[in-house]
Amino acid sequence: MVSVMINIIANWWRSQQFKSALKRGDKKLAVHLLQEIQQSGAKFSWLERLFREKLQIERYSQQYKQEAESLSIKLKEALNQLDCLNFPEVFDESVNFFQPDDEFINFVYKTFKLIEHDEHKVQCTGIDERIFDDFEARLVEYLQEEFKKISENHLKIKLEDALGDINSLKSGQDPDYRFSLTPHVYFMKYFLENVYCLYLAWFLIYQAELLPTKINILDIAAGPGTVSYGLALFLQSMSGFFQIPQMHISYYSLEKQNAFQFRGLQFWRKYIESRKTPVNSFFRFVTEDIFTWNPQSNNIPNDFFDFIVISHCFFSESTKRLESNKIYQQIIKSSLKESGYVLLIIQDKRLFKTYNASQVEDRNQEQKVVNMFVADLGLELVWYKYLTSTGLRTSPGGSEFGKFARENLYKQVYMSPLIQHYFHQTYDITYAIDDYIILAKT
């Protein structure tokens, strides 16, 4: 009993000395006392935890800067090595579109278990296992190879930093994307579902007879190139049913974070370019913040793109949203072909929260919100689909959705163990979807 009281008093005294050292600005003594407190086994106070986090940030900030500089150099080198970075000067102006194949369309409806509940709502609970299992396995292999390059202690801290940043999406906030492993955590948490969504978006465009065999795409806020991956996997599925005609894809990535572009290109070269496909893909990368966009000095071609895609890059904060909408309109006005389309993909909760509306089964209200969203971008609606795993516009949450997912949705068989290992998650991840796919014109 006496020894316990002595420890309590000693811990209290060290904490008081720690506070005093901080007030005096004696960082060296504060660090020494923090180490003593940790060695004693005492729980940190909120002030001590805060100071420890500050030390961790300082310790790794220099490393983050060095890694960012290294990534920038590697990105430039990688891009310079690609012979396909410059678009050809002359294009064949004749436009050919894929003609929908009934057998392939039936295959997609069957494997993805697509159910059209009404004109706009489509339930989706399935997947093309042949394509996505292999894709997911190769992605996990890539991540594991990357993680082996980092010591276990550093890896844990870096993943926690990046996860905390990415998880701000859950509370409706916009992440900073500033940590070295943020692209890797994005790959783990969101990439596969977003590729899944883009696959289906390209299928809907194909089904509507709007997919050209020569296609120029501008992907705004492209991240690691999710839009191009979705199209690539869709074409892989298609190639199993008929010979794909000679294609030419010009993909233009506009993204603020060069680390995302580098990691996306790195994985693309590792996986996609190892596939035997009849597709000619040309890439060009622009690392630029849309909020510092200058229409006069940008190097995005005018009147060039068949599709301009904005996928999951619509801001929560109203000032940012209004500013980004204005910039999106400028880019669309200058760069979209007269015959081109704008593809917008937005998560259901983000869409309705933007207009302070509740998501209900009322299709009229839904169409009203979609029309406002499209009009705010200066566009006209062509069509839209709400893709939902549950088949409901008012999807269940929490344990109810967890039960539904376990019983009905396809498991991420390779990614789930990786997430469970590093993030101590107890449940399996599934391919779930709750997005609005919106096609619009100027």
PDB file of N, CA, C and O in Angstrom, residues 265-306:
ATOM      1  N   LEU A 265       0.533   5.723 -60.951  1.00  0.00           N
ATOM      2  CA  LEU A 265       1.306   5.334 -62.121  1.00  0.00           C
ATOM      3  C   LEU A 265       2.165   4.107 -61.815  1.00  0.00           C
ATOM      4  O   LEU A 265       2.290   3.194 -62.640  1.00  0.00           O
ATOM      5  N   GLN A 266       2.730   4.068 -60.617  1.00  0.00           N
ATOM      6  CA  GLN A 266       3.577   2.947 -60.221  1.00  0.00           C
ATOM      7  C   GLN A 266       2.793   1.634 -60.244  1.00  0.00           C
ATOM      8  O   GLN A 266       3.269   0.616 -60.772  1.00  0.00           O
ATOM      9  N   PHE A 267       1.598   1.658 -59.664  1.00  0.00           N
ATOM     10  CA  PHE A 267       0.790   0.433 -59.662  1.00  0.00           C
ATOM     11  C   PHE A 267       0.272   0.117 -61.061  1.00  0.00           C
ATOM     12  O   PHE A 267       0.183  -1.056 -61.446  1.00  0.00           O
ATOM     13  N   TRP A 268      -0.066   1.154 -61.827  1.00  0.00           N
ATOM     14  CA  TRP A 268      -0.536   0.943 -63.201  1.00  0.00           C
ATOM     15  C   TRP A 268       0.526   0.178 -64.009  1.00  0.00           C
ATOM     16  O   TRP A 268       0.229  -0.795 -64.694  1.00  0.00           O
ATOM     17  N   ARG A 269       1.757   0.629 -63.906  1.00  0.00           N
ATOM     18  CA  ARG A 269       2.833  -0.007 -64.671  1.00  0.00           C
ATOM     19  C   ARG A 269       3.071  -1.429 -64.182  1.00  0.00           C
ATOM     20  O   ARG A 269       3.454  -2.306 -64.962  1.00  0.00           O
ATOM     21  N   LYS A 270       2.831  -1.662 -62.904  1.00  0.00           N
ATOM     22  CA  LYS A 270       3.053  -2.990 -62.323  1.00  0.00           C
ATOM     23  C   LYS A 270       1.957  -3.970 -62.733  1.00  0.00           C
ATOM     24  O   LYS A 270       2.225  -5.138 -62.980  1.00  0.00           O
ATOM     25  N   TYR A 271       0.727  -3.478 -62.823  1.00  0.00           N
ATOM     26  CA  TYR A 271      -0.386  -4.396 -63.069  1.00  0.00           C
ATOM     27  C   TYR A 271      -1.012  -4.229 -64.456  1.00  0.00           C
ATOM     28  O   TYR A 271      -0.975  -5.134 -65.283  1.00  0.00           O
ATOM     29  N   ILE A 272      -1.565  -3.058 -64.717  1.00  0.00           N
ATOM     30  CA  ILE A 272      -2.343  -2.873 -65.935  1.00  0.00           C
ATOM     31  C   ILE A 272      -1.502  -3.103 -67.181  1.00  0.00           C
ATOM     32  O   ILE A 272      -1.933  -3.775 -68.120  1.00  0.00           O
ATOM     33  N   GLU A 273      -0.292  -2.555 -67.208  1.00  0.00           N
ATOM     34  CA  GLU A 273       0.515  -2.674 -68.410  1.00  0.00           C
ATOM     35  C   GLU A 273       1.096  -4.073 -68.601  1.00  0.00           C
ATOM     36  O   GLU A 273       1.668  -4.368 -69.649  1.00  0.00           O
ATOM     37  N   SER A 274       0.927  -4.939 -67.603  1.00  0.00           N
ATOM     38  CA  SER A 274       1.357  -6.329 -67.755  1.00  0.00           C
ATOM     39  C   SER A 274       0.255  -7.191 -68.357  1.00  0.00           C
ATOM     40  O   SER A 274       0.482  -8.343 -68.721  1.00  0.00           O
ATOM     41  N   ARG A 275      -0.960  -6.623 -68.463  1.00  0.00           N
ATOM     42  CA  ARG A 275      -2.069  -7.363 -69.055  1.00  0.00           C
ATOM     43  C   ARG A 275      -1.971  -7.320 -70.572  1.00  0.00           C
ATOM     44  O   ARG A 275      -1.500  -6.341 -71.149  1.00  0.00           O
ATOM     45  N   LYS A 276      -2.440  -8.348 -71.210  1.00  0.00           N
ATOM     46  CA  LYS A 276      -2.473  -8.364 -72.671  1.00  0.00           C
ATOM     47  C   LYS A 276      -3.803  -7.772 -73.128  1.00  0.00           C
ATOM     48  O   LYS A 276      -4.841  -8.430 -73.094  1.00  0.00           O
ATOM     49  N   THR A 277      -3.759  -6.519 -73.502  1.00  0.00           N
ATOM     50  CA  THR A 277      -4.985  -5.843 -73.950  1.00  0.00           C
ATOM     51  C   THR A 277      -4.697  -5.150 -75.278  1.00  0.00           C
ATOM     52  O   THR A 277      -3.574  -4.729 -75.551  1.00  0.00           O
ATOM     53  N   PRO A 278      -5.730  -4.989 -76.109  1.00  0.00           N
ATOM     54  CA  PRO A 278      -5.557  -4.319 -77.394  1.00  0.00           C
ATOM     55  C   PRO A 278      -5.757  -2.817 -77.285  1.00  0.00           C
ATOM     56  O   PRO A 278      -6.178  -2.174 -78.238  1.00  0.00           O
ATOM     57  N   VAL A 279      -5.479  -2.247 -76.118  1.00  0.00           N
ATOM     58  CA  VAL A 279      -5.795  -0.844 -75.874  1.00  0.00           C
ATOM     59  C   VAL A 279      -4.517  -0.012 -75.887  1.00  0.00           C
ATOM     60  O   VAL A 279      -3.541  -0.336 -75.205  1.00  0.00           O
ATOM     61  N   ASN A 280      -4.523   1.062 -76.651  1.00  0.00           N
ATOM     62  CA  ASN A 280      -3.423   2.020 -76.645  1.00  0.00           C
ATOM     63  C   ASN A 280      -3.778   3.150 -75.692  1.00  0.00           C
ATOM     64  O   ASN A 280      -4.738   3.881 -75.925  1.00  0.00           O
ATOM     65  N   SER A 281      -3.021   3.286 -74.624  1.00  0.00           N
ATOM     66  CA  SER A 281      -3.308   4.310 -73.612  1.00  0.00           C
ATOM     67  C   SER A 281      -2.188   5.336 -73.587  1.00  0.00           C
ATOM     68  O   SER A 281      -1.011   4.975 -73.515  1.00  0.00           O
ATOM     69  N   PHE A 282      -2.575   6.601 -73.624  1.00  0.00           N
ATOM     70  CA  PHE A 282      -1.622   7.698 -73.552  1.00  0.00           C
ATOM     71  C   PHE A 282      -1.927   8.520 -72.303  1.00  0.00           C
ATOM     72  O   PHE A 282      -3.084   8.876 -72.072  1.00  0.00           O
ATOM     73  N   PHE A 283      -0.903   8.808 -71.527  1.00  0.00           N
ATOM     74  CA  PHE A 283      -1.099   9.514 -70.263  1.00  0.00           C
ATOM     75  C   PHE A 283      -0.376  10.856 -70.274  1.00  0.00           C
ATOM     76  O   PHE A 283       0.717  10.981 -70.799  1.00  0.00           O
ATOM     77  N   ARG A 284      -1.003  11.815 -69.643  1.00  0.00           N
ATOM     78  CA  ARG A 284      -0.316  13.067 -69.345  1.00  0.00           C
ATOM     79  C   ARG A 284      -0.755  13.508 -67.956  1.00  0.00           C
ATOM     80  O   ARG A 284      -1.922  13.404 -67.598  1.00  0.00           O
ATOM     81  N   PHE A 285       0.206  13.987 -67.171  1.00  0.00           N
ATOM     82  CA  PHE A 285      -0.061  14.335 -65.780  1.00  0.00           C
ATOM     83  C   PHE A 285       0.183  15.819 -65.539  1.00  0.00           C
ATOM     84  O   PHE A 285       1.214  16.350 -65.939  1.00  0.00           O
ATOM     85  N   VAL A 286      -0.754  16.444 -64.866  1.00  0.00           N
ATOM     86  CA  VAL A 286      -0.588  17.826 -64.421  1.00  0.00           C
ATOM     87  C   VAL A 286      -0.785  17.843 -62.909  1.00  0.00           C
ATOM     88  O   VAL A 286      -1.852  17.481 -62.412  1.00  0.00           O
ATOM     89  N   THR A 287       0.259  18.218 -62.184  1.00  0.00           N
ATOM     90  CA  THR A 287       0.167  18.318 -60.729  1.00  0.00           C
ATOM     91  C   THR A 287      -0.117  19.771 -60.390  1.00  0.00           C
ATOM     92  O   THR A 287       0.786  20.609 -60.387  1.00  0.00           O
ATOM     93  N   GLU A 288      -1.372  20.059 -60.123  1.00  0.00           N
ATOM     94  CA  GLU A 288      -1.766  21.443 -59.892  1.00  0.00           C
ATOM     95  C   GLU A 288      -2.995  21.491 -58.995  1.00  0.00           C
ATOM     96  O   GLU A 288      -3.890  20.649 -59.092  1.00  0.00           O
ATOM     97  N   ASP A 289      -3.025  22.487 -58.130  1.00  0.00           N
ATOM     98  CA  ASP A 289      -4.146  22.712 -57.221  1.00  0.00           C
ATOM     99  C   ASP A 289      -5.222  23.487 -57.970  1.00  0.00           C
ATOM    100  O   ASP A 289      -4.963  24.569 -58.504  1.00  0.00           O
ATOM    101  N   ILE A 290      -6.434  22.935 -58.016  1.00  0.00           N
ATOM    102  CA  ILE A 290      -7.490  23.635 -58.762  1.00  0.00           C
ATOM    103  C   ILE A 290      -7.802  24.991 -58.149  1.00  0.00           C
ATOM    104  O   ILE A 290      -8.295  25.893 -58.848  1.00  0.00           O
ATOM    105  N   PHE A 291      -7.500  25.170 -56.857  1.00  0.00           N
ATOM    106  CA  PHE A 291      -7.814  26.444 -56.209  1.00  0.00           C
ATOM    107  C   PHE A 291      -6.810  27.542 -56.566  1.00  0.00           C
ATOM    108  O   PHE A 291      -7.010  28.698 -56.216  1.00  0.00           O
ATOM    109  N   THR A 292      -5.747  27.172 -57.249  1.00  0.00           N
ATOM    110  CA  THR A 292      -4.823  28.189 -57.775  1.00  0.00           C
ATOM    111  C   THR A 292      -4.840  28.144 -59.304  1.00  0.00           C
ATOM    112  O   THR A 292      -3.878  28.522 -59.959  1.00  0.00           O
ATOM    113  N   TRP A 293      -5.951  27.683 -59.836  1.00  0.00           N
ATOM    114  CA  TRP A 293      -6.084  27.468 -61.278  1.00  0.00           C
ATOM    115  C   TRP A 293      -6.018  28.789 -62.038  1.00  0.00           C
ATOM    116  O   TRP A 293      -6.659  29.767 -61.688  1.00  0.00           O
ATOM    117  N   ASN A 294      -5.219  28.780 -63.102  1.00  0.00           N
ATOM    118  CA  ASN A 294      -5.099  29.957 -63.967  1.00  0.00           C
ATOM    119  C   ASN A 294      -5.436  29.541 -65.395  1.00  0.00           C
ATOM    120  O   ASN A 294      -4.641  28.860 -66.048  1.00  0.00           O
ATOM    121  N   PRO A 295      -6.616  29.917 -65.892  1.00  0.00           N
ATOM    122  CA  PRO A 295      -7.029  29.490 -67.238  1.00  0.00           C
ATOM    123  C   PRO A 295      -6.056  29.918 -68.332  1.00  0.00           C
ATOM    124  O   PRO A 295      -5.944  29.257 -69.365  1.00  0.00           O
ATOM    125  N   GLN A 296      -5.331  31.008 -68.099  1.00  0.00           N
ATOM    126  CA  GLN A 296      -4.432  31.527 -69.128  1.00  0.00           C
ATOM    127  C   GLN A 296      -3.126  30.737 -69.216  1.00  0.00           C
ATOM    128  O   GLN A 296      -2.541  30.596 -70.289  1.00  0.00           O
ATOM    129  N   SER A 297      -2.652  30.222 -68.070  1.00  0.00           N
ATOM    130  CA  SER A 297      -1.327  29.595 -68.062  1.00  0.00           C
ATOM    131  C   SER A 297      -1.362  28.072 -67.993  1.00  0.00           C
ATOM    132  O   SER A 297      -0.317  27.426 -68.011  1.00  0.00           O
ATOM    133  N   ASN A 298      -2.550  27.466 -67.918  1.00  0.00           N
ATOM    134  CA  ASN A 298      -2.600  26.010 -67.808  1.00  0.00           C
ATOM    135  C   ASN A 298      -2.248  25.375 -69.163  1.00  0.00           C
ATOM    136  O   ASN A 298      -2.335  26.014 -70.211  1.00  0.00           O
ATOM    137  N   ASN A 299      -1.857  24.106 -69.103  1.00  0.00           N
ATOM    138  CA  ASN A 299      -1.490  23.422 -70.339  1.00  0.00           C
ATOM    139  C   ASN A 299      -2.461  22.300 -70.678  1.00  0.00           C
ATOM    140  O   ASN A 299      -2.083  21.282 -71.264  1.00  0.00           O
ATOM    141  N   ILE A 300      -3.714  22.471 -70.306  1.00  0.00           N
ATOM    142  CA  ILE A 300      -4.758  21.527 -70.692  1.00  0.00           C
ATOM    143  C   ILE A 300      -5.323  21.978 -72.042  1.00  0.00           C
ATOM    144  O   ILE A 300      -5.700  23.139 -72.196  1.00  0.00           O
ATOM    145  N   PRO A 301      -5.385  21.093 -73.028  1.00  0.00           N
ATOM    146  CA  PRO A 301      -5.826  21.505 -74.363  1.00  0.00           C
ATOM    147  C   PRO A 301      -7.290  21.949 -74.383  1.00  0.00           C
ATOM    148  O   PRO A 301      -8.118  21.466 -73.603  1.00  0.00           O
ATOM    149  N   ASN A 302      -7.594  22.861 -75.274  1.00  0.00           N
ATOM    150  CA  ASN A 302      -8.961  23.369 -75.437  1.00  0.00           C
ATOM    151  C   ASN A 302      -9.747  22.481 -76.394  1.00  0.00           C
ATOM    152  O   ASN A 302      -9.191  21.902 -77.339  1.00  0.00           O
ATOM    153  N   ASP A 303     -11.057  22.398 -76.143  1.00  0.00           N
ATOM    154  CA  ASP A 303     -11.988  21.719 -77.048  1.00  0.00           C
ATOM    155  C   ASP A 303     -11.451  20.344 -77.461  1.00  0.00           C
ATOM    156  O   ASP A 303     -11.379  20.008 -78.637  1.00  0.00           O
ATOM    157  N   PHE A 304     -11.065  19.545 -76.469  1.00  0.00           N
ATOM    158  CA  PHE A 304     -10.338  18.313 -76.753  1.00  0.00           C
ATOM    159  C   PHE A 304     -10.993  17.057 -76.196  1.00  0.00           C
ATOM    160  O   PHE A 304     -10.918  15.984 -76.796  1.00  0.00           O
ATOM    161  N   PHE A 305     -11.693  17.153 -75.066  1.00  0.00           N
ATOM    162  CA  PHE A 305     -12.071  15.957 -74.323  1.00  0.00           C
ATOM    163  C   PHE A 305     -13.489  15.493 -74.633  1.00  0.00           C
ATOM    164  O   PHE A 305     -14.432  16.280 -74.685  1.00  0.00           O
ATOM    165  N   ASP A 306     -13.605  14.167 -74.807  1.00  0.00           N
ATOM    166  CA  ASP A 306     -14.925  13.551 -74.977  1.00  0.00           C
ATOM    167  C   ASP A 306     -15.638  13.428 -73.638  1.00  0.00           C
ATOM    168  O   ASP A 306     -16.865  13.511 -73.580  1.00  0.00           O
TER     169      ASP A 306
END
